[in-house]
Short mmCIF file of C-alpha atoms in Angstrom, two decimals:
data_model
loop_
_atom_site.label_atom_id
_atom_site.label_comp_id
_atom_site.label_asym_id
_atom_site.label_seq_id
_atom_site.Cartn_x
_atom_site.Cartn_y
_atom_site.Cartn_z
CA UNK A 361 7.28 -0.74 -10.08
CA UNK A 362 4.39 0.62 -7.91
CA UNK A 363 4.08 -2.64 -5.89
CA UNK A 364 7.68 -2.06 -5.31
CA UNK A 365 7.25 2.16 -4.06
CA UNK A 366 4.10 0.82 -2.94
CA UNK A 367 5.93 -1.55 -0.52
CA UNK A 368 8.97 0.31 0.27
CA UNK A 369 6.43 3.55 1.81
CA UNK A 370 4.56 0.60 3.64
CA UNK A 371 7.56 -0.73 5.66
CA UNK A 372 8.95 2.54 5.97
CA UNK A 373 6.03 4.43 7.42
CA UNK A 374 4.43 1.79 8.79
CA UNK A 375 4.26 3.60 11.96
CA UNK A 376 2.13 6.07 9.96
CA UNK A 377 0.42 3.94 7.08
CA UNK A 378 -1.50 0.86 7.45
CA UNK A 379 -0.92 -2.07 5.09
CA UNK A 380 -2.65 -1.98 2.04
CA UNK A 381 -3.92 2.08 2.71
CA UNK A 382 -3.47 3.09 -1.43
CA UNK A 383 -4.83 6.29 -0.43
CA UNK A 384 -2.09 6.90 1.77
CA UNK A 385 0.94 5.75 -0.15
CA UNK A 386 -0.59 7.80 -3.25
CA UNK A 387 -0.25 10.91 -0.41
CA UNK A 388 3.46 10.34 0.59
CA UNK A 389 4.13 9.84 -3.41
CA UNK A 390 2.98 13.12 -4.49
CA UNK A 391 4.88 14.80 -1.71
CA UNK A 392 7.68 13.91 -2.81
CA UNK A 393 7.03 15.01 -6.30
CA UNK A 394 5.74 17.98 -5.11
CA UNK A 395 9.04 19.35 -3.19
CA UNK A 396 10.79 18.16 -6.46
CA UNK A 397 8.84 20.22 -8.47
CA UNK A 398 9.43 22.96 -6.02
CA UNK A 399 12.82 22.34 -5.60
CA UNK A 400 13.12 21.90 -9.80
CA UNK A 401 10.95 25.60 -9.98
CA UNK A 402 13.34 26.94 -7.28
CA UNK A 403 16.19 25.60 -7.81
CA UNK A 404 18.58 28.81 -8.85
CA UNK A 405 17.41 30.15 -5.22
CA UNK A 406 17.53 27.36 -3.43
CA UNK A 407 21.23 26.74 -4.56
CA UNK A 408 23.39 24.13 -2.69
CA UNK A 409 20.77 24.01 -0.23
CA UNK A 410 19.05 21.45 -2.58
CA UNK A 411 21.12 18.71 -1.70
CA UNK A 412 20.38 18.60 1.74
CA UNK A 413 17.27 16.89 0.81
CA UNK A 414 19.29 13.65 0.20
CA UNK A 415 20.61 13.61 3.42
CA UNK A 416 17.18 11.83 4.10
CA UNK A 417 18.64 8.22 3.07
CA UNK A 418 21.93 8.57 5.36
CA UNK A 419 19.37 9.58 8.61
CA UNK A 420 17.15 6.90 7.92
CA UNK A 421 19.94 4.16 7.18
CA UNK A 422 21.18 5.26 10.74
CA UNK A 423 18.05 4.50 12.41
CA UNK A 424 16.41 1.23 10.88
CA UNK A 425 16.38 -1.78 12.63
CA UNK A 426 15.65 -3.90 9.68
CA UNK A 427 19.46 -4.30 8.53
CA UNK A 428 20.70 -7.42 10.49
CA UNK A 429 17.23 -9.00 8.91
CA UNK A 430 18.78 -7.78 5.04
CA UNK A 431 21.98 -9.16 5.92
CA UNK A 432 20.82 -12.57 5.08
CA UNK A 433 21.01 -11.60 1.88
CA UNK A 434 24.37 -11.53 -0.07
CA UNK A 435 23.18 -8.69 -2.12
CA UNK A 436 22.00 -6.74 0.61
CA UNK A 437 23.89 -3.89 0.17
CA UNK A 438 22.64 -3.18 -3.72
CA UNK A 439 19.34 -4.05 -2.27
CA UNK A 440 19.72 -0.96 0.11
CA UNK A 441 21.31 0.68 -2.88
CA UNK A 442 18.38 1.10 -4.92
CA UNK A 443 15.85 1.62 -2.03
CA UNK A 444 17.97 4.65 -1.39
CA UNK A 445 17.87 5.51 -5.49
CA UNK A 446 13.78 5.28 -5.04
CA UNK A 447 13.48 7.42 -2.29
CA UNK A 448 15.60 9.91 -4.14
CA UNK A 449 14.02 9.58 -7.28
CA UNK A 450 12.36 12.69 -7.98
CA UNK A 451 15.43 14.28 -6.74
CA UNK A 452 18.17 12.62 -9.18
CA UNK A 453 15.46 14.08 -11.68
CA UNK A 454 16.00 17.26 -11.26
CA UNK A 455 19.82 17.25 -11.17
CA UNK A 456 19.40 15.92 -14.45
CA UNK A 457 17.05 17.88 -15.85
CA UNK A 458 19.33 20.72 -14.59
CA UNK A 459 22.47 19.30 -15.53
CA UNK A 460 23.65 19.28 -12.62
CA UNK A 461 25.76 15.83 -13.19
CA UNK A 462 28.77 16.46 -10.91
CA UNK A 463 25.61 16.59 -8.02
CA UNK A 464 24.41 13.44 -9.21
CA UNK A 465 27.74 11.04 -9.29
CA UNK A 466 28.45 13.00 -5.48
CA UNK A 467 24.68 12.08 -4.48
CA UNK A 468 25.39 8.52 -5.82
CA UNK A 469 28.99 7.82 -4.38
CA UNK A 470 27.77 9.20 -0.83
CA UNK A 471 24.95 6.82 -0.59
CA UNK A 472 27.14 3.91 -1.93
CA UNK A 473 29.55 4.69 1.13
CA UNK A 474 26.97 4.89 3.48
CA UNK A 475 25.58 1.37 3.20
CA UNK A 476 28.84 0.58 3.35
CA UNK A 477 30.01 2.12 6.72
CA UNK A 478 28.90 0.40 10.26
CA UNK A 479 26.19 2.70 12.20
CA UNK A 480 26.95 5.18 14.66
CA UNK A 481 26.60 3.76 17.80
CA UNK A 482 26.78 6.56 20.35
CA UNK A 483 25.99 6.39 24.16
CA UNK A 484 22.75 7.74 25.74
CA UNK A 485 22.84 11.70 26.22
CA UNK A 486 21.37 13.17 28.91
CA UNK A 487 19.14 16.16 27.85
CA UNK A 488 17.92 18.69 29.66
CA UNK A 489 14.28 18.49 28.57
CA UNK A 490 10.90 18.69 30.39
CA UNK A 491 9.98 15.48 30.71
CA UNK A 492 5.74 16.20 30.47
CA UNK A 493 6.54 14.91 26.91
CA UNK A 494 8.82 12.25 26.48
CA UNK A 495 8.84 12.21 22.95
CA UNK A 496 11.25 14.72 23.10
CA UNK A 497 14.48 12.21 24.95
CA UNK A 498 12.89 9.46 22.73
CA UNK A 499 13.04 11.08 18.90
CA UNK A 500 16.37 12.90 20.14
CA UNK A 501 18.17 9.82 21.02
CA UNK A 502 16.54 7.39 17.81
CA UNK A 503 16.91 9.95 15.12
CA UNK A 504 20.56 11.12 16.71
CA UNK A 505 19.51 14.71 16.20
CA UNK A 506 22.25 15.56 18.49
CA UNK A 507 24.20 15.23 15.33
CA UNK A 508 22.69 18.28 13.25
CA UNK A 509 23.60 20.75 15.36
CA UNK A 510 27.42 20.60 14.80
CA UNK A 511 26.46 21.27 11.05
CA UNK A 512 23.82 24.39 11.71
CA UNK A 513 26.75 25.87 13.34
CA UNK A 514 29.44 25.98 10.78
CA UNK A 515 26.66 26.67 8.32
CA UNK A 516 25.84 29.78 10.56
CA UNK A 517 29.59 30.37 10.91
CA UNK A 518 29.65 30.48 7.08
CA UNK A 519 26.87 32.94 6.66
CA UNK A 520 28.42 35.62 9.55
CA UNK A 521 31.65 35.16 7.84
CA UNK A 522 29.84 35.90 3.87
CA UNK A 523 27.78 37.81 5.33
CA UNK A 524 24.82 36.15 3.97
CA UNK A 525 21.86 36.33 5.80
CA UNK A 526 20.14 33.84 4.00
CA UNK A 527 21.96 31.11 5.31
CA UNK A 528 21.16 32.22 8.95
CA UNK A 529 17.38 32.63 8.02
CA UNK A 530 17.98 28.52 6.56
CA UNK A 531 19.68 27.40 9.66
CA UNK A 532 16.76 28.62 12.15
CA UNK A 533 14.23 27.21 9.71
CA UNK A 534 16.13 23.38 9.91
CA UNK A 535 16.40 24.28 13.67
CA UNK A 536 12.12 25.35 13.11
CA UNK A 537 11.71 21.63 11.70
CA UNK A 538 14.00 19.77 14.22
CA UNK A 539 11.67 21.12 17.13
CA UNK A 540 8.65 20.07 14.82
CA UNK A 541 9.88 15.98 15.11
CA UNK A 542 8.91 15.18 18.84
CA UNK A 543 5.18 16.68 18.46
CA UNK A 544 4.73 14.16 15.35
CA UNK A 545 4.96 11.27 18.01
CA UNK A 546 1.52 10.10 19.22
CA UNK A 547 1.04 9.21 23.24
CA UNK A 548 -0.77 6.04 23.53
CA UNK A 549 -4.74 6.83 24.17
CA UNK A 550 -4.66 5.42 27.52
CA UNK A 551 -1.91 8.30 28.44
CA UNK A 552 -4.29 11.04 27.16
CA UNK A 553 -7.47 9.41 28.36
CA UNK A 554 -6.41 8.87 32.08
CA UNK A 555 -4.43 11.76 32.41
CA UNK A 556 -5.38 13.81 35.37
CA UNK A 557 -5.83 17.52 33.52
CA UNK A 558 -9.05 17.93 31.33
CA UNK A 559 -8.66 18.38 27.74
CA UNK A 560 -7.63 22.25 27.60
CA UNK A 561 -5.18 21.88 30.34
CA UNK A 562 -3.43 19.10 28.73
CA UNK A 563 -2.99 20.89 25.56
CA UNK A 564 -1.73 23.61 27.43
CA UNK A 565 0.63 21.85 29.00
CA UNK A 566 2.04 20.37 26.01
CA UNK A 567 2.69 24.00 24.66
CA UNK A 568 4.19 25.21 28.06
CA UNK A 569 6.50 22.17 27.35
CA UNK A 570 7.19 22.94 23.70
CA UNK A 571 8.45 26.75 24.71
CA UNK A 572 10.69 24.90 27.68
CA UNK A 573 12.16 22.22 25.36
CA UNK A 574 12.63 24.74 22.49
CA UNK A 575 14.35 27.57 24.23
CA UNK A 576 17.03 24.65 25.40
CA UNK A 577 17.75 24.54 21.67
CA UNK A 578 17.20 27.96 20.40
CA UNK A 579 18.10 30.15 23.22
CA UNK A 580 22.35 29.44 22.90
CA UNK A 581 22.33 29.18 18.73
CA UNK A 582 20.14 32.95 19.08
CA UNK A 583 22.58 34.27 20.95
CA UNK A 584 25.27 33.49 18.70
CA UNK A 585 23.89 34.36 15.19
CA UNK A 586 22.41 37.55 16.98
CA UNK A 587 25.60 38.70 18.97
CA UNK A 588 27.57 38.46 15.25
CA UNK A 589 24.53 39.59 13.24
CA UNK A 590 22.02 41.51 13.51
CA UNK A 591 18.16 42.19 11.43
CA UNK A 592 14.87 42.18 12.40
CA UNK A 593 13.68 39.34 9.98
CA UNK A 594 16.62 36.85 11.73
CA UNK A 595 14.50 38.34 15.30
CA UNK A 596 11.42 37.48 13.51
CA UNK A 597 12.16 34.07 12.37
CA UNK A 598 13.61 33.06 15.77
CA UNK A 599 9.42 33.87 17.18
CA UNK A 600 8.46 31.32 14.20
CA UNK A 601 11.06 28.51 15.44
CA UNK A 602 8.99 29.21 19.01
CA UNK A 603 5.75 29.33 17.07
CA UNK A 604 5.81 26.63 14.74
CA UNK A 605 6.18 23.47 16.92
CA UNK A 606 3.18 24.89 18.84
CA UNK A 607 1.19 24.60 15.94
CA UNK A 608 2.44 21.21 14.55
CA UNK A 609 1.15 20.37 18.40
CA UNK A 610 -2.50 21.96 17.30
CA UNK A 611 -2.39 19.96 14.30
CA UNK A 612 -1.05 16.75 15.76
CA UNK A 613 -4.16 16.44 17.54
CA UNK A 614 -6.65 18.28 15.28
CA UNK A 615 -5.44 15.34 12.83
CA UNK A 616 -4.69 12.34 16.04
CA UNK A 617 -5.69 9.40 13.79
CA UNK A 618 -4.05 10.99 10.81
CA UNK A 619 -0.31 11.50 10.93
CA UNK A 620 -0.40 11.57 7.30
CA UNK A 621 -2.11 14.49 7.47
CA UNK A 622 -0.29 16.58 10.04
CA UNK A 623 2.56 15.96 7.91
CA UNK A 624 1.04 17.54 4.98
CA UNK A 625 -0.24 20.29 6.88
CA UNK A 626 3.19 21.69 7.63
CA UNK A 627 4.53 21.18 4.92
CA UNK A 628 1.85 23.45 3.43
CA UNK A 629 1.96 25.65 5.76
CA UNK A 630 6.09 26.61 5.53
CA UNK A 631 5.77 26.10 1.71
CA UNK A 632 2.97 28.29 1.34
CA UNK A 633 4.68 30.71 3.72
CA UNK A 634 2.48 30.46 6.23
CA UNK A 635 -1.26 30.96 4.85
CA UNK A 636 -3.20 27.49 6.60
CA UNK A 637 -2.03 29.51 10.02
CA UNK A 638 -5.72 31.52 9.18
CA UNK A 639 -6.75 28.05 9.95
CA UNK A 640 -6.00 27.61 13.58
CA UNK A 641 -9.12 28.79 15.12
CA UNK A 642 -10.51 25.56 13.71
CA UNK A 643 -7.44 23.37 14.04
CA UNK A 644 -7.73 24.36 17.86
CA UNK A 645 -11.55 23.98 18.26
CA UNK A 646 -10.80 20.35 16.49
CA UNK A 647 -8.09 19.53 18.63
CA UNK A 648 -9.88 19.78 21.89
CA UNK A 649 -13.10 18.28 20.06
CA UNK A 650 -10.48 15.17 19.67
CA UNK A 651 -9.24 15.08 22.96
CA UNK A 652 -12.45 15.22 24.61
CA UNK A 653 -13.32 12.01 22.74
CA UNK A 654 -10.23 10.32 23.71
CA UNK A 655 -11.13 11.57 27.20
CA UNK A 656 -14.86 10.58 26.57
CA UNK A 657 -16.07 13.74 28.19
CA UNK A 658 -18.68 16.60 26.68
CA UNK A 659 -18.85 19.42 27.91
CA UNK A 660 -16.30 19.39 30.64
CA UNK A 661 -14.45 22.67 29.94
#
């Protein structure tokens, strides 16, 4: 069983984890038993919300490339079956634990359908984004984020109609993690190290970027919730959606040869409510340290 989980995080991270990195794997393991056992601590508060965590398998059957490779296989499709079950795991847990059974056969019938329905295939959408980072058109058009947004809206629809601002506070927190994606994508060193502005400039361009891109996004779904509802914690929470990408872009390069780590790091940080943000002084200082080696300059700001 763990050379199996051990393989399945290899292949599907292998962006992120090297072959063989134990250390690694062990790190992606216990974060998903530790949302579980948030989720399982939770779970009367986090309510239906709890099941968007296995919309991970249907995203990530929509963007691997490895399926015409599987198809070779007669049993593929159990094959992708039980991947999906792994990666769920902890999850399935918890309904059970909780009793929650009617959850579980929906959770299981939905991924059973999915492996069974051909990939979206839509066309290239233009977006409006700066292009200083082109992570942003890239992770858009691979992960099909596009298709969220349909969802945040009737889920924001639901809570102005309930009148339930929780569900507003949710949707700009998703909206918070969407904007996150792009600044987990890593330029290629020789992009950083012969670009033409020094170390601090770079980084701020990258947040100048990050405020553009973001209010494309957040500026139009704002308006709505806030033209049908009103508080100051929705008003607050829209300033984190700005905030937080800019310091997923601190950590992406505080932790440039660790992705693993960056990862962690925000989950922390939203889990924890916010406390490693004491931490950015340092984060920052690192960041720049890193860049200036990429750069290999000392001293030049």
């Amino acid at each position: 069983m763990y050379y199996i989980i051990s393989s399945l995080i290899t292949i599907r991270f292998r962006k992120h984890i090297s072959r063989n990195d134990k250390t690694a794997s062990a790190l992606v393991v216990l974060l998903f038993l530790a949302v579980a056992l948030i989720c399982y601590s939770k779970f009367n508060e986090i309510g239906l919300y709890f099941y968007l965590l296995f919309l991970d398998p249907i995203l990530y059957q929509q963007k691997r490339n490895d399926l015409e490779l599987l198809k070779i296989r007669k049993n593929y499709k159990w094959i992708l079956f039980v991947e999906y079950i792994i990666y769920t795991f902890p999850y399935l847990i918890v309904l059970i634990i909780k009793q929650k059974y009617y959850g579980l056969i929906l959770v299981l019938m939905v991924n059973f359908i999915v492996i069974h329905i051909p990939k979206l295939q839509m066309k290239n959408i233009k977006y409006p984004f700066d292009l200083f980072n082109p992570h942003w058109h890239i992770t858009f058009r691979n992960y099909k984020i596009i298709l969220w947004f349909p969802l945040l809206l009737v889920l924001s629809f639901m809570g102005i109609k309930h009148q339930n601002p929780n569900i507003q506070n949710f949707v700009l927190l998703i909206i918070a993690i969407i904007i996150c994606i792009p600044s987990f994508e890593r330029e290629r060193i020789e992009e950083i190290k012969y670009h033409s502005n020094n170390s601090k400039n770079y980084l701020k361009s990258q947040f100048i970027n990050s405020l553009i891109n973001t209010s494309f996004i957040i500026v139009p779904i704002a308006v709505f919730i806030l033209f049908n509802t009103f508080n100051l914690l929705i008003s607050s929470l829209i300033l984190v959606v700005y905030v937080l990408p800019l310091v997923n872009i601190i950590s992406k390069y505080a932790f440039f040869h660790h992705p693993i780590k960056q990862q962690l790091f925000l989950v922390f940080m939203i889990v924890s409510l916010g406390i490693p943000i004491l931490s950015l002084p340092f984060l920052l200082n690192k960041a720049l340290k890193n860049l200036n080696e990429i750069k290999n300059v000392e001293n030049r700001n």
